[in-house]
Short mmCIF file of C-alpha atoms and ligand atoms in Angstrom, two decimals:
data_model
loop_
_atom_site.label_atom_id
_atom_site.label_comp_id
_atom_site.label_asym_id
_atom_site.label_seq_id
_atom_site.Cartn_x
_atom_site.Cartn_y
_atom_site.Cartn_z
CA MET A 1 8.41 -26.75 52.06
CA PRO A 2 9.41 -27.49 48.01
CA PRO A 3 10.21 -23.87 47.03
CA VAL A 4 7.68 -22.45 44.06
CA PRO A 5 8.88 -22.51 41.10
CA SER A 6 10.71 -19.05 39.84
CA GLU A 7 9.42 -16.97 36.48
CA CYS A 8 12.80 -15.70 35.81
CA CYS A 9 13.93 -19.42 34.27
CA PHE A 10 11.78 -19.03 31.57
CA PRO A 11 12.33 -15.50 29.66
CA LEU A 12 8.98 -16.28 27.63
CA SER A 13 7.00 -16.52 30.87
CA ALA A 14 5.65 -13.00 29.60
CA GLN A 15 4.22 -13.97 26.85
CA LEU A 16 1.38 -15.91 25.87
CA VAL A 17 1.34 -17.23 22.65
CA PRO A 18 -1.99 -17.01 20.64
CA PHE A 19 -3.37 -20.31 19.31
CA GLU A 20 -3.13 -20.13 16.23
CA THR A 21 0.30 -19.19 16.75
CA ALA A 22 0.69 -22.21 19.23
CA ARG A 23 -0.35 -24.45 16.79
CA LEU A 24 2.29 -23.18 13.09
CA THR A 25 4.72 -23.56 16.21
CA ALA A 26 3.55 -26.95 17.54
CA ALA A 27 3.40 -28.74 13.72
CA ALA A 28 7.64 -26.55 13.17
CA LEU A 29 8.47 -28.17 16.25
CA ALA A 30 9.06 -32.01 14.78
CA LEU A 31 11.31 -32.79 12.06
CA PRO A 32 9.95 -35.93 9.82
CA LEU A 33 11.58 -39.39 11.03
CA ASN A 34 12.04 -40.15 7.05
CA GLN A 35 11.77 -44.32 8.78
CA ARG A 36 10.67 -46.29 6.73
CA GLU A 37 9.67 -50.54 6.91
CA ASP A 38 7.90 -52.80 4.71
CA VAL A 39 5.08 -53.97 6.02
CA PRO A 40 2.49 -56.38 4.14
CA LEU A 41 -0.86 -55.29 2.63
CA ALA A 42 -3.22 -56.89 5.29
CA CYS A 43 -1.13 -54.93 8.41
CA ALA A 44 -1.11 -51.72 6.25
CA ALA A 45 -4.64 -49.91 7.39
CA GLY A 46 -4.00 -46.64 9.39
CA ARG A 47 -0.41 -46.31 8.03
CA ILE A 48 0.99 -43.24 6.53
CA LEU A 49 2.48 -43.99 3.09
CA ALA A 50 6.62 -43.99 3.35
CA ALA A 51 6.66 -43.22 -0.63
CA THR A 52 4.40 -42.43 -3.75
CA ILE A 53 3.02 -45.18 -5.10
CA GLU A 54 2.96 -46.30 -9.20
CA ALA A 55 0.68 -48.26 -10.09
CA PRO A 56 2.55 -51.55 -12.10
CA ARG A 57 -0.59 -52.07 -13.87
CA ALA A 58 -4.07 -50.47 -15.24
CA LEU A 59 -7.07 -51.24 -14.06
CA PRO A 60 -9.09 -52.51 -14.77
CA SER A 61 -6.45 -54.47 -16.36
CA PHE A 62 -8.23 -54.94 -20.17
CA ASP A 63 -11.32 -54.31 -22.01
CA GLN A 64 -14.02 -56.44 -20.36
CA ALA A 65 -17.69 -56.28 -19.88
CA ALA A 66 -19.56 -54.12 -18.04
CA MET A 67 -22.60 -55.93 -18.04
CA ASP A 68 -24.09 -59.71 -18.27
CA GLY A 69 -25.09 -59.80 -21.96
CA TYR A 70 -23.93 -60.07 -25.83
CA ALA A 71 -20.33 -59.20 -27.17
CA ILE A 72 -20.47 -57.36 -30.47
CA CYS A 73 -18.99 -55.96 -33.54
CA LEU A 74 -21.31 -53.29 -34.73
CA SER A 75 -18.49 -51.02 -35.85
CA GLY A 76 -19.17 -50.42 -39.90
CA ARG A 77 -22.84 -51.86 -39.63
CA THR A 78 -25.88 -50.04 -39.95
CA GLY A 79 -29.43 -51.41 -39.44
CA VAL A 80 -30.28 -52.15 -36.13
CA PRO A 81 -32.30 -54.83 -34.83
CA LEU A 82 -29.66 -57.20 -35.93
CA VAL A 83 -29.99 -61.53 -35.30
CA LEU A 84 -27.00 -62.68 -35.03
CA PRO A 85 -26.05 -66.31 -33.91
CA VAL A 86 -24.35 -66.86 -30.32
CA ALA A 87 -20.62 -68.25 -31.42
CA GLY A 88 -18.51 -68.54 -27.87
CA ARG A 89 -18.75 -67.98 -23.89
CA THR A 90 -16.85 -65.90 -21.72
CA SER A 91 -16.64 -65.88 -18.08
CA ALA A 92 -14.94 -63.44 -15.37
CA GLY A 93 -11.78 -65.54 -15.60
CA ASP A 94 -11.45 -67.13 -18.68
CA LEU A 95 -8.72 -66.42 -21.40
CA PRO A 96 -9.89 -63.71 -23.12
CA GLY A 97 -12.59 -65.19 -26.33
CA VAL A 98 -12.81 -64.07 -30.30
CA LEU A 99 -15.52 -62.88 -31.69
CA ALA A 100 -16.16 -65.26 -34.60
CA PRO A 101 -16.95 -62.60 -37.65
CA GLY A 102 -21.13 -62.11 -37.88
CA THR A 103 -22.35 -64.47 -34.32
CA ALA A 104 -22.42 -62.31 -30.99
CA HIS A 105 -20.20 -63.70 -27.99
CA ARG A 106 -22.26 -64.48 -24.73
CA VAL A 107 -20.43 -62.26 -22.26
CA MET A 108 -21.22 -62.17 -18.51
CA THR A 109 -20.05 -59.01 -15.68
CA GLY A 110 -16.19 -58.87 -15.82
CA ALA A 111 -15.45 -61.30 -18.55
CA ALA A 112 -12.65 -60.08 -21.05
CA LEU A 113 -13.82 -58.74 -23.67
CA PRO A 114 -13.52 -61.19 -26.99
CA GLU A 115 -11.36 -60.31 -29.39
CA GLY A 116 -12.75 -57.86 -32.52
CA ALA A 117 -15.38 -57.26 -29.87
CA ASP A 118 -16.44 -53.23 -29.65
CA THR A 119 -20.33 -53.24 -27.67
CA VAL A 120 -21.75 -55.20 -25.38
CA VAL A 121 -25.46 -55.60 -25.33
CA THR A 122 -27.29 -56.70 -22.19
CA GLN A 123 -29.18 -59.89 -21.30
CA GLU A 124 -32.31 -57.67 -20.49
CA GLN A 125 -31.98 -55.30 -24.33
CA ALA A 126 -31.65 -59.28 -26.05
CA THR A 127 -34.53 -61.68 -26.84
CA ARG A 128 -32.57 -65.32 -27.33
CA ARG A 129 -33.56 -67.85 -29.08
CA GLY A 130 -32.01 -71.35 -29.43
CA ASP A 131 -28.80 -69.84 -30.80
CA LEU A 132 -29.85 -67.09 -32.13
CA VAL A 133 -30.22 -63.57 -30.23
CA ARG A 134 -32.52 -61.17 -31.27
CA PHE A 135 -31.24 -56.91 -30.41
CA GLY A 136 -33.35 -54.42 -30.51
CA PHE A 137 -33.24 -50.50 -31.67
CA ASP A 138 -31.77 -49.61 -28.03
CA VAL A 139 -28.04 -50.77 -29.40
CA ALA A 140 -25.58 -47.59 -28.80
CA PRO A 141 -22.24 -48.90 -29.94
CA GLY A 142 -19.50 -48.97 -27.72
CA THR A 143 -21.57 -49.72 -24.90
CA HIS A 144 -21.24 -51.76 -20.86
CA ILE A 145 -17.50 -51.76 -21.59
CA ARG A 146 -14.66 -51.37 -19.03
CA LYS A 147 -12.03 -49.82 -20.77
CA ALA A 148 -8.38 -51.05 -19.54
CA GLY A 149 -6.39 -47.96 -17.57
CA GLU A 150 -9.77 -45.97 -17.28
CA ASP A 151 -9.75 -46.17 -13.77
CA VAL A 152 -5.76 -46.33 -13.16
CA ALA A 153 -3.15 -45.55 -16.23
CA GLN A 154 -0.36 -47.97 -16.00
CA ARG A 155 2.43 -46.52 -13.79
CA SER A 156 0.52 -43.22 -13.07
CA ALA A 157 1.69 -42.37 -9.38
CA ILE A 158 -1.67 -43.12 -7.63
CA LEU A 159 -1.08 -42.57 -3.35
CA GLN A 160 1.15 -39.62 -2.44
CA SER A 161 3.51 -40.16 0.20
CA GLY A 162 2.39 -39.01 3.16
CA ARG A 163 -1.10 -40.25 2.18
CA MET A 164 -2.82 -42.75 5.13
CA ILE A 165 -3.59 -45.60 4.12
CA GLY A 166 -7.27 -46.43 4.41
CA TRP A 167 -9.80 -48.97 3.67
CA ALA A 168 -10.51 -47.03 -0.45
CA GLU A 169 -6.68 -47.31 -0.55
CA ILE A 170 -6.26 -50.98 0.36
CA ALA A 171 -8.52 -52.00 -2.12
CA LEU A 172 -6.39 -50.34 -4.64
CA LEU A 173 -3.26 -51.12 -3.61
CA ALA A 174 -5.66 -54.86 -3.79
CA ALA A 175 -6.06 -54.42 -6.87
CA LEU A 176 -3.22 -53.48 -8.03
CA GLY A 177 -1.86 -56.69 -6.90
CA ILE A 178 0.70 -54.86 -4.38
CA GLU A 179 1.59 -57.30 -1.64
CA THR A 180 4.20 -55.55 0.75
CA VAL A 181 3.61 -51.32 1.24
CA PRO A 182 5.82 -49.18 1.93
CA VAL A 183 4.98 -46.95 5.59
CA VAL A 184 6.22 -45.14 8.00
CA ARG A 185 7.89 -46.88 11.09
CA ARG A 186 5.41 -46.44 14.37
CA LEU A 187 6.00 -43.74 16.94
CA ARG A 188 7.20 -44.11 19.93
CA ILE A 189 5.22 -41.64 22.58
CA ALA A 190 5.36 -41.74 26.25
CA VAL A 191 2.60 -40.06 28.35
CA LEU A 192 3.38 -39.33 32.46
CA SER A 193 0.43 -38.27 34.35
CA THR A 194 2.36 -36.15 37.19
CA GLY A 195 0.31 -35.56 40.33
CA SER A 196 -0.13 -37.45 43.96
CA GLU A 197 -3.38 -37.55 44.27
CA LEU A 198 -3.33 -39.67 40.82
CA ARG A 199 -3.92 -43.72 41.44
CA SER A 200 -3.93 -46.20 38.29
CA VAL A 201 -7.67 -47.84 37.77
CA GLY A 202 -7.19 -51.24 40.42
CA ALA A 203 -5.44 -49.76 42.92
CA ALA A 204 -7.17 -48.58 46.29
CA LEU A 205 -8.51 -45.37 46.04
CA LEU A 206 -8.35 -43.34 49.71
CA SER A 207 -10.33 -40.17 50.43
CA GLY A 208 -8.71 -37.53 48.44
CA ALA A 209 -7.18 -39.31 45.62
CA ILE A 210 -8.26 -39.34 42.21
CA TYR A 211 -8.09 -42.79 39.69
CA ASP A 212 -5.53 -41.12 36.48
CA SER A 213 -7.60 -40.78 33.57
CA ASN A 214 -5.53 -38.71 31.58
CA GLY A 215 -3.59 -41.24 31.52
CA PRO A 216 -5.83 -44.02 29.71
CA MET A 217 -7.23 -41.12 28.04
CA LEU A 218 -4.68 -40.14 25.81
CA ALA A 219 -3.57 -43.51 25.10
CA ALA A 220 -7.08 -44.65 23.71
CA MET A 221 -6.53 -41.46 21.66
CA LEU A 222 -3.13 -41.41 20.02
CA SER A 223 -1.86 -44.61 20.20
CA GLY A 224 -3.29 -46.49 16.50
CA PRO A 225 -1.53 -48.73 13.99
CA ASN A 226 0.76 -45.43 13.62
CA ALA A 227 1.92 -45.20 17.52
CA HIS A 228 2.95 -47.13 20.30
CA VAL A 229 2.17 -45.36 23.26
CA THR A 230 3.70 -45.73 27.00
CA PRO A 231 1.52 -44.22 30.03
CA LEU A 232 3.40 -43.77 33.15
CA THR A 233 2.79 -41.65 36.48
CA VAL A 234 5.02 -39.67 38.30
CA ARG A 235 3.99 -37.96 42.13
CA ASP A 236 4.55 -33.99 41.98
CA ASP A 237 8.19 -34.91 42.56
CA GLN A 238 10.97 -32.18 40.30
CA ALA A 239 13.49 -34.72 40.90
CA ALA A 240 11.23 -37.57 40.13
CA ILE A 241 10.05 -35.30 37.05
CA ALA A 242 12.60 -34.89 36.06
CA ASP A 243 14.35 -37.97 36.31
CA MET A 244 11.63 -40.17 34.46
CA LEU A 245 11.66 -37.97 31.78
CA LYS A 246 15.30 -38.07 31.08
CA SER A 247 15.38 -41.46 30.75
CA VAL A 248 11.59 -42.02 28.53
CA ALA A 249 13.14 -39.45 26.61
CA ARG A 250 16.29 -41.94 25.49
CA SER A 251 13.48 -43.92 23.44
CA ALA A 252 10.40 -42.09 22.75
CA ASP A 253 10.51 -39.55 20.05
CA LEU A 254 7.85 -37.54 21.90
CA VAL A 255 7.14 -36.87 25.90
CA ILE A 256 3.99 -35.23 26.73
CA THR A 257 3.19 -34.67 30.57
CA THR A 258 0.20 -34.15 32.65
CA ALA A 259 -0.76 -31.66 34.74
CA GLY A 260 1.86 -29.88 36.89
CA MET A 261 2.67 -27.42 34.28
CA SER A 262 1.03 -24.27 35.82
CA VAL A 263 3.02 -21.91 38.24
CA GLY A 264 1.60 -23.49 42.19
CA GLU A 265 3.32 -25.08 44.90
CA GLU A 266 2.66 -28.57 43.26
CA ASP A 267 3.49 -27.97 39.74
CA HIS A 268 7.15 -29.15 38.56
CA VAL A 269 7.11 -30.06 35.43
CA ARG A 270 8.83 -26.95 33.90
CA ASP A 271 11.62 -27.08 36.26
CA ALA A 272 11.85 -30.38 35.90
CA VAL A 273 12.21 -30.30 31.97
CA MET A 274 14.88 -27.69 32.15
CA LYS A 275 16.21 -30.33 35.47
CA ALA A 276 16.08 -33.14 32.95
CA GLY A 277 17.97 -31.17 30.05
CA GLY A 278 15.20 -29.82 27.94
CA HIS A 279 13.62 -26.52 26.59
CA LEU A 280 10.87 -25.51 25.76
CA ASP A 281 9.80 -22.90 23.21
CA VAL A 282 6.43 -22.09 24.67
CA PHE A 283 4.98 -22.72 27.63
CA LYS A 284 1.48 -20.26 28.53
CA VAL A 285 -1.24 -20.52 25.46
CA ALA A 286 -4.45 -18.42 25.68
CA MET A 287 -6.69 -19.88 24.90
CA LYS A 288 -9.71 -21.65 27.64
CA PRO A 289 -9.45 -24.59 29.38
CA GLY A 290 -6.00 -25.27 28.78
CA LYS A 291 -3.72 -22.24 29.15
CA PRO A 292 -0.78 -23.81 30.97
CA LEU A 293 0.31 -25.34 28.39
CA ALA A 294 4.34 -26.59 27.06
CA PHE A 295 5.72 -27.87 24.55
CA GLY A 296 9.51 -27.71 23.52
CA LYS A 297 11.80 -30.74 23.28
CA LEU A 298 13.37 -33.07 25.99
CA ALA A 299 16.83 -34.16 23.98
CA GLU A 300 16.04 -35.59 20.65
CA ALA A 301 12.30 -36.14 21.62
CA CYS A 302 9.29 -33.65 21.22
CA PHE A 303 8.29 -32.89 24.75
CA VAL A 304 4.53 -31.28 25.10
CA GLY A 305 3.49 -30.34 28.50
CA LEU A 306 -0.41 -30.57 29.72
CA PRO A 307 -2.92 -29.51 31.75
CA GLY A 308 -3.94 -31.78 34.09
CA ASN A 309 -7.65 -30.36 33.63
CA PRO A 310 -9.42 -33.92 31.48
CA GLN A 311 -10.87 -31.47 28.98
CA ALA A 312 -7.53 -29.35 29.11
CA ALA A 313 -5.65 -31.93 28.58
CA ALA A 314 -7.42 -33.44 25.87
CA TYR A 315 -8.03 -30.25 23.61
CA GLY A 316 -4.32 -29.24 24.12
CA ALA A 317 -3.69 -32.83 23.01
CA LEU A 318 -6.29 -32.41 19.46
CA SER A 319 -4.44 -28.67 19.13
CA PHE A 320 -1.05 -29.83 19.16
CA VAL A 321 0.34 -33.44 20.26
CA ARG A 322 -1.96 -34.10 16.97
CA PRO A 323 -0.05 -31.43 14.35
CA ILE A 324 3.20 -32.46 15.51
CA MET A 325 2.85 -36.73 15.76
CA ALA A 326 1.49 -35.40 11.73
CA THR A 327 4.81 -33.47 11.20
CA LEU A 328 7.31 -36.95 12.29
CA LEU A 329 5.36 -38.93 10.48
CA GLY A 330 5.37 -36.80 6.97
CA GLU A 331 2.01 -36.96 6.89
CA ALA A 332 -0.25 -34.98 4.58
CA PRO A 333 -1.48 -31.88 6.60
CA ALA A 334 -5.40 -33.16 7.91
CA ARG A 335 -8.05 -30.98 5.91
CA ARG A 336 -9.55 -28.32 8.03
CA ILE A 337 -13.30 -27.69 8.31
CA ALA A 338 -15.64 -25.40 9.39
CA ALA A 339 -19.41 -25.75 11.24
CA GLU A 340 -22.31 -23.48 11.86
CA LEU A 341 -22.73 -22.96 15.58
CA ALA A 342 -26.05 -23.46 16.89
CA PHE A 343 -25.61 -21.57 20.45
CA THR A 344 -23.75 -17.65 21.57
CA CYS A 345 -21.03 -18.48 22.84
CA SER A 346 -18.71 -15.85 25.43
CA ARG A 347 -15.51 -14.69 24.91
CA LYS A 348 -12.93 -12.37 25.19
CA PRO A 349 -10.53 -10.65 23.06
CA ASP A 350 -7.29 -12.07 23.67
CA ARG A 351 -7.96 -16.00 23.83
CA THR A 352 -9.68 -18.94 21.47
CA GLU A 353 -12.21 -20.59 23.66
CA LEU A 354 -11.79 -24.44 22.55
CA VAL A 355 -16.14 -25.66 22.98
CA PRO A 356 -16.92 -29.63 23.17
CA VAL A 357 -19.39 -29.42 20.36
CA SER A 358 -22.51 -33.08 19.13
CA LEU A 359 -22.03 -32.38 14.94
CA GLN A 360 -25.19 -33.03 12.59
CA VAL A 361 -26.85 -31.29 9.50
CA GLU A 362 -29.56 -29.09 9.58
CA ARG A 363 -31.05 -27.05 7.23
CA GLY A 364 -28.64 -28.22 4.77
CA ARG A 365 -25.86 -27.00 7.02
CA LEU A 366 -22.77 -28.84 9.39
CA THR A 367 -24.17 -27.23 12.78
CA ALA A 368 -22.17 -27.56 16.37
CA ARG A 369 -23.66 -27.67 19.73
CA ARG A 370 -22.57 -27.59 22.87
CA SER A 371 -22.09 -31.60 24.33
CA GLY A 372 -22.45 -29.90 28.08
CA PRO A 373 -21.25 -27.36 30.83
CA ASP A 374 -18.22 -25.01 31.17
CA GLY A 375 -15.97 -26.80 33.40
CA SER A 376 -12.65 -28.61 32.03
CA HIS A 377 -12.50 -30.97 34.56
CA ARG A 378 -15.60 -32.64 33.35
CA ILE A 379 -15.73 -35.42 31.29
CA MET A 380 -19.07 -35.81 30.21
CA PRO A 381 -19.25 -32.90 27.98
CA MET A 382 -16.53 -34.80 25.89
CA VAL A 383 -17.99 -37.68 26.11
CA SER A 384 -21.23 -36.13 24.20
CA ALA A 385 -19.51 -34.90 22.03
CA ASP A 386 -18.16 -35.43 18.16
CA ALA A 387 -15.75 -32.65 18.32
CA ILE A 388 -14.09 -29.42 19.67
CA VAL A 389 -15.31 -26.35 17.79
CA ILE A 390 -12.15 -23.44 17.80
CA VAL A 391 -13.40 -19.81 18.76
CA PRO A 392 -11.46 -17.13 18.20
CA GLY A 393 -11.40 -14.35 20.70
CA ALA A 394 -13.16 -11.06 20.69
CA SER A 395 -14.64 -8.49 23.12
CA GLN A 396 -18.20 -9.93 21.46
CA PRO A 397 -20.08 -13.21 22.05
CA ALA A 398 -19.90 -15.71 18.61
CA GLU A 399 -23.30 -15.81 17.90
CA PRO A 400 -25.41 -18.66 16.13
CA GLY A 401 -24.68 -19.27 13.04
CA THR A 402 -21.22 -17.86 13.35
CA LEU A 403 -19.30 -20.46 10.80
CA VAL A 404 -15.24 -22.49 13.25
CA GLU A 405 -13.28 -24.28 12.37
CA VAL A 406 -13.56 -28.13 13.68
CA LEU A 407 -11.48 -30.22 15.48
CA PRO A 408 -12.62 -34.06 15.26
CA PHE A 409 -12.18 -36.55 18.42
CA ASP A 410 -12.00 -38.73 15.37
CA ARG A 411 -9.85 -37.00 12.45
CA SER A 412 -9.07 -40.62 10.31
CA CYS A 413 -12.83 -39.51 8.19
CA PHE A 414 -11.23 -35.60 7.12
CA ARG A 415 -8.11 -37.22 6.04
CA GLY A 416 -5.63 -35.20 3.94
P1 LIG B 1 -3.18 -29.81 37.89
O1 LIG B 1 -3.11 -29.11 36.60
O2 LIG B 1 -2.33 -29.86 37.95
O3 LIG B 1 -2.88 -28.19 38.76
O4 LIG B 1 -4.11 -30.66 38.28
C1 LIG B 1 -5.28 -29.47 37.96
C2 LIG B 1 -6.83 -30.88 37.60
O5 LIG B 1 -6.37 -31.95 36.89
C3 LIG B 1 -6.35 -31.33 39.49
O6 LIG B 1 -8.38 -31.14 39.91
C4 LIG B 1 -5.94 -32.68 39.54
O7 LIG B 1 -6.35 -33.71 40.47
C5 LIG B 1 -6.45 -33.05 37.81
N1 LIG B 1 -5.90 -34.35 37.73
C6 LIG B 1 -4.39 -33.99 36.96
N2 LIG B 1 -3.81 -35.30 36.58
C7 LIG B 1 -4.78 -35.92 35.85
C8 LIG B 1 -5.21 -36.97 35.78
N3 LIG B 1 -4.31 -38.10 35.03
N4 LIG B 1 -6.18 -37.81 35.42
C9 LIG B 1 -7.57 -36.76 36.18
N5 LIG B 1 -7.43 -35.64 36.45
C10 LIG B 1 -6.21 -35.34 36.87
MG1 LIG B 2 -1.35 -31.18 40.55
#
């Protein structure tokens, strides 16, 4: 029989670290990679900016018509309505024209404002008769012009280093004519599913075995434009786990294991981390689900040991792996958001509850509804959820209406 892991190997084992302390410790575990690469704009979506971007030009970069209509010069004039001859025409894309004194100049939306014009009158406010146009009383000087620089001033810092590039940022960079974008290099993450019961999807399943769902789940959750995930599996064997940890730590920025984190007879991960030369800063967090959860360093790589039950593994990743990844990427901190509970959440004073919820606006407030029954082995409550809520410990249940922090499954909609 394999030896029972000894508590004395872990001087911190007595400390059940509070959830919030563990979150801060996780974020501080890593240092920013500070490694940049330049990518074409078309490949920049979802990446993290590695430098602050200055606007090489103003936006708009020239005064332009905001509507289809007529450019005129109203300064110094009194006595609208006006009747003016139409002389000249500028469409979007044409070189800027010149407004001949005492005339109106036909312009289309986006056209450069002709030199000498100070107002655009919409075609709806004008009556055209042949080469003459008549404007009514409602013409206001200076209207319907997009002024150069009113959106973006030339040389202003428009996007800060650490910002995630979403579709709006892509629009901005494209409008400024920026072809290549400095981004932080992708993270290399190894996800090691431990457990002798695990089979990969596609393999035959004998009674007593299960398919590895944590590996595919974490690969799907964590891989993306900023991270490449390598999933691996290993049986419950201290030496085999240690060997694999040692080998993946050489080429990974972040090593994650699932299962085998507790002190049962087949829980070997903590000993294996030590054996592989790593150390753990935290290895029990006061949370439900997911108490047996450790993190520390394995050579230069950050290490997170997640529990085996799918909800415990997932919520540990949302709570701790994502902050570590954000630090490595130098990403601006995600905004924290809160919702009101729509259910009574039982709790205990000494631990934080993480509960899967679906979110929706009810009576004008963002409201969190529990998405399934208790049980960290269940997968269906996650499938029905948008987020988890973080319910701090207390001796009384959290009643409906209590405001709690939300960790969205898809965090890109609340980026910093
Ligand atoms: P453990 O943390 O090793 O005690 O595992 C807790 C529970 O999670 C057990 O029922 C395991 O069979 C299950 N489990 C462990 N690893 C995985 C995995 N990769 N995918 C799905 N379930 C798992
Ligand atoms: Mg196990």
